[in-house]
PDB file of C-alpha atoms in Angstrom:
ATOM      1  CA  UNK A 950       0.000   0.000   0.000  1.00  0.00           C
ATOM      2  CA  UNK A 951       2.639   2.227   0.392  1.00  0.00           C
ATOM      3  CA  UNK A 952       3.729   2.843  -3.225  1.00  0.00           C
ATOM      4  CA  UNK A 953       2.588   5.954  -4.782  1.00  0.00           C
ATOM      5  CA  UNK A 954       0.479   5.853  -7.390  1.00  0.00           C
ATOM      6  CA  UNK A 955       2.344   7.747 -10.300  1.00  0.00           C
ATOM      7  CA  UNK A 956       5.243   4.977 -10.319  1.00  0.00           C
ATOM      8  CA  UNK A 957       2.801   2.694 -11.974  1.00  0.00           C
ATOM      9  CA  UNK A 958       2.266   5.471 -14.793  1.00  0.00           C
ATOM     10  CA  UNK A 959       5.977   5.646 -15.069  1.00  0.00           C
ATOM     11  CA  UNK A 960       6.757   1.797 -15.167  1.00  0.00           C
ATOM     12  CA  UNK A 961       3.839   2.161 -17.847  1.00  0.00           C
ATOM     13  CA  UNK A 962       5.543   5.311 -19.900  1.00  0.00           C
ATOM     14  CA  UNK A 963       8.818   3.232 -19.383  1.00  0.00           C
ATOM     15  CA  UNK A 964       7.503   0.596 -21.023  1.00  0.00           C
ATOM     16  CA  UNK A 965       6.213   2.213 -24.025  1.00  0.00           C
ATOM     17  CA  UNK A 966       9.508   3.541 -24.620  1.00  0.00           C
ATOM     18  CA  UNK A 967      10.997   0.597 -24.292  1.00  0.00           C
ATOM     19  CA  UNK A 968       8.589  -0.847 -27.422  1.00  0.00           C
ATOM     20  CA  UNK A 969       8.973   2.515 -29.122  1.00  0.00           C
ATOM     21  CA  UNK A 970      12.406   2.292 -29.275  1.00  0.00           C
ATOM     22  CA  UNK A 971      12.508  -1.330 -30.327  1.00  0.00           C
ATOM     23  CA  UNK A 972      10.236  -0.218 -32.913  1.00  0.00           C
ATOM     24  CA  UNK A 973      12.500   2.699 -34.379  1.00  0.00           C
ATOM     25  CA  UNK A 974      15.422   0.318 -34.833  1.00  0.00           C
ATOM     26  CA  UNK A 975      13.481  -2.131 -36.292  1.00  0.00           C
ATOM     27  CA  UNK A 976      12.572   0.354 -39.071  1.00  0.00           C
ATOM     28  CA  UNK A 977      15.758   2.218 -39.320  1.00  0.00           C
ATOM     29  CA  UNK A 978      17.638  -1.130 -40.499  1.00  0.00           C
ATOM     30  CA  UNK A 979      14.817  -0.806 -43.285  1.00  0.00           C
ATOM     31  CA  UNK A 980      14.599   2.499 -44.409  1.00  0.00           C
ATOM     32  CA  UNK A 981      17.319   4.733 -44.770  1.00  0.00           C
ATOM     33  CA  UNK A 982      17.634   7.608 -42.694  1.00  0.00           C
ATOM     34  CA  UNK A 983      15.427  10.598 -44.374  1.00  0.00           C
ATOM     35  CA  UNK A 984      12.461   8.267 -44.590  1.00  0.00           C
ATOM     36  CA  UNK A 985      12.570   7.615 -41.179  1.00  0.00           C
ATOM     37  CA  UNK A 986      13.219  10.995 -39.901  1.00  0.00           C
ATOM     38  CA  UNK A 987       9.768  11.582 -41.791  1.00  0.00           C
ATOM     39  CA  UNK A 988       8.281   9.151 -40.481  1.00  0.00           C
ATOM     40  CA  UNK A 989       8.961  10.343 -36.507  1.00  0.00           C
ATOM     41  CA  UNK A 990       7.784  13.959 -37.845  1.00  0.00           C
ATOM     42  CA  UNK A 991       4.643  12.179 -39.261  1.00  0.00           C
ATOM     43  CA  UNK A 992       3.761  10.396 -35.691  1.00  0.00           C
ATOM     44  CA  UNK A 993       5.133  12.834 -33.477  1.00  0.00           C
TER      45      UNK A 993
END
C-alpha cells in the first residue's frame, strides 16, 4: 500500500519507450535515414 500511485504510470511510460524504441530500430535497419526521420515527424 505504500507505493505511490504515479510509479505505476511511469513503469507504464517506461515501457512504451521501451517498445517505441525497439520499434525505431526495427525500421531504421529498413529504411534509410530521411524516410525515417519523416516518419517520426509524421507520428510525433
Amino acid at each position: 500500500m505504500g507505493k505511490h500511485p504515479a510509479s505505476g504510470i511511469y513503469r507504464h511510460l517506461r515501457r512504451k519507450a521501451a517498445i517505441f524504441d525497439v520499434l525505431v530500430q526495427a525500421l531504421s535497419g529498413v529504411l534509410n535515414s530521411r524516410s525515417l526521420d519523416l516518419l517520426l515527424v509524421v507520428f510525433l
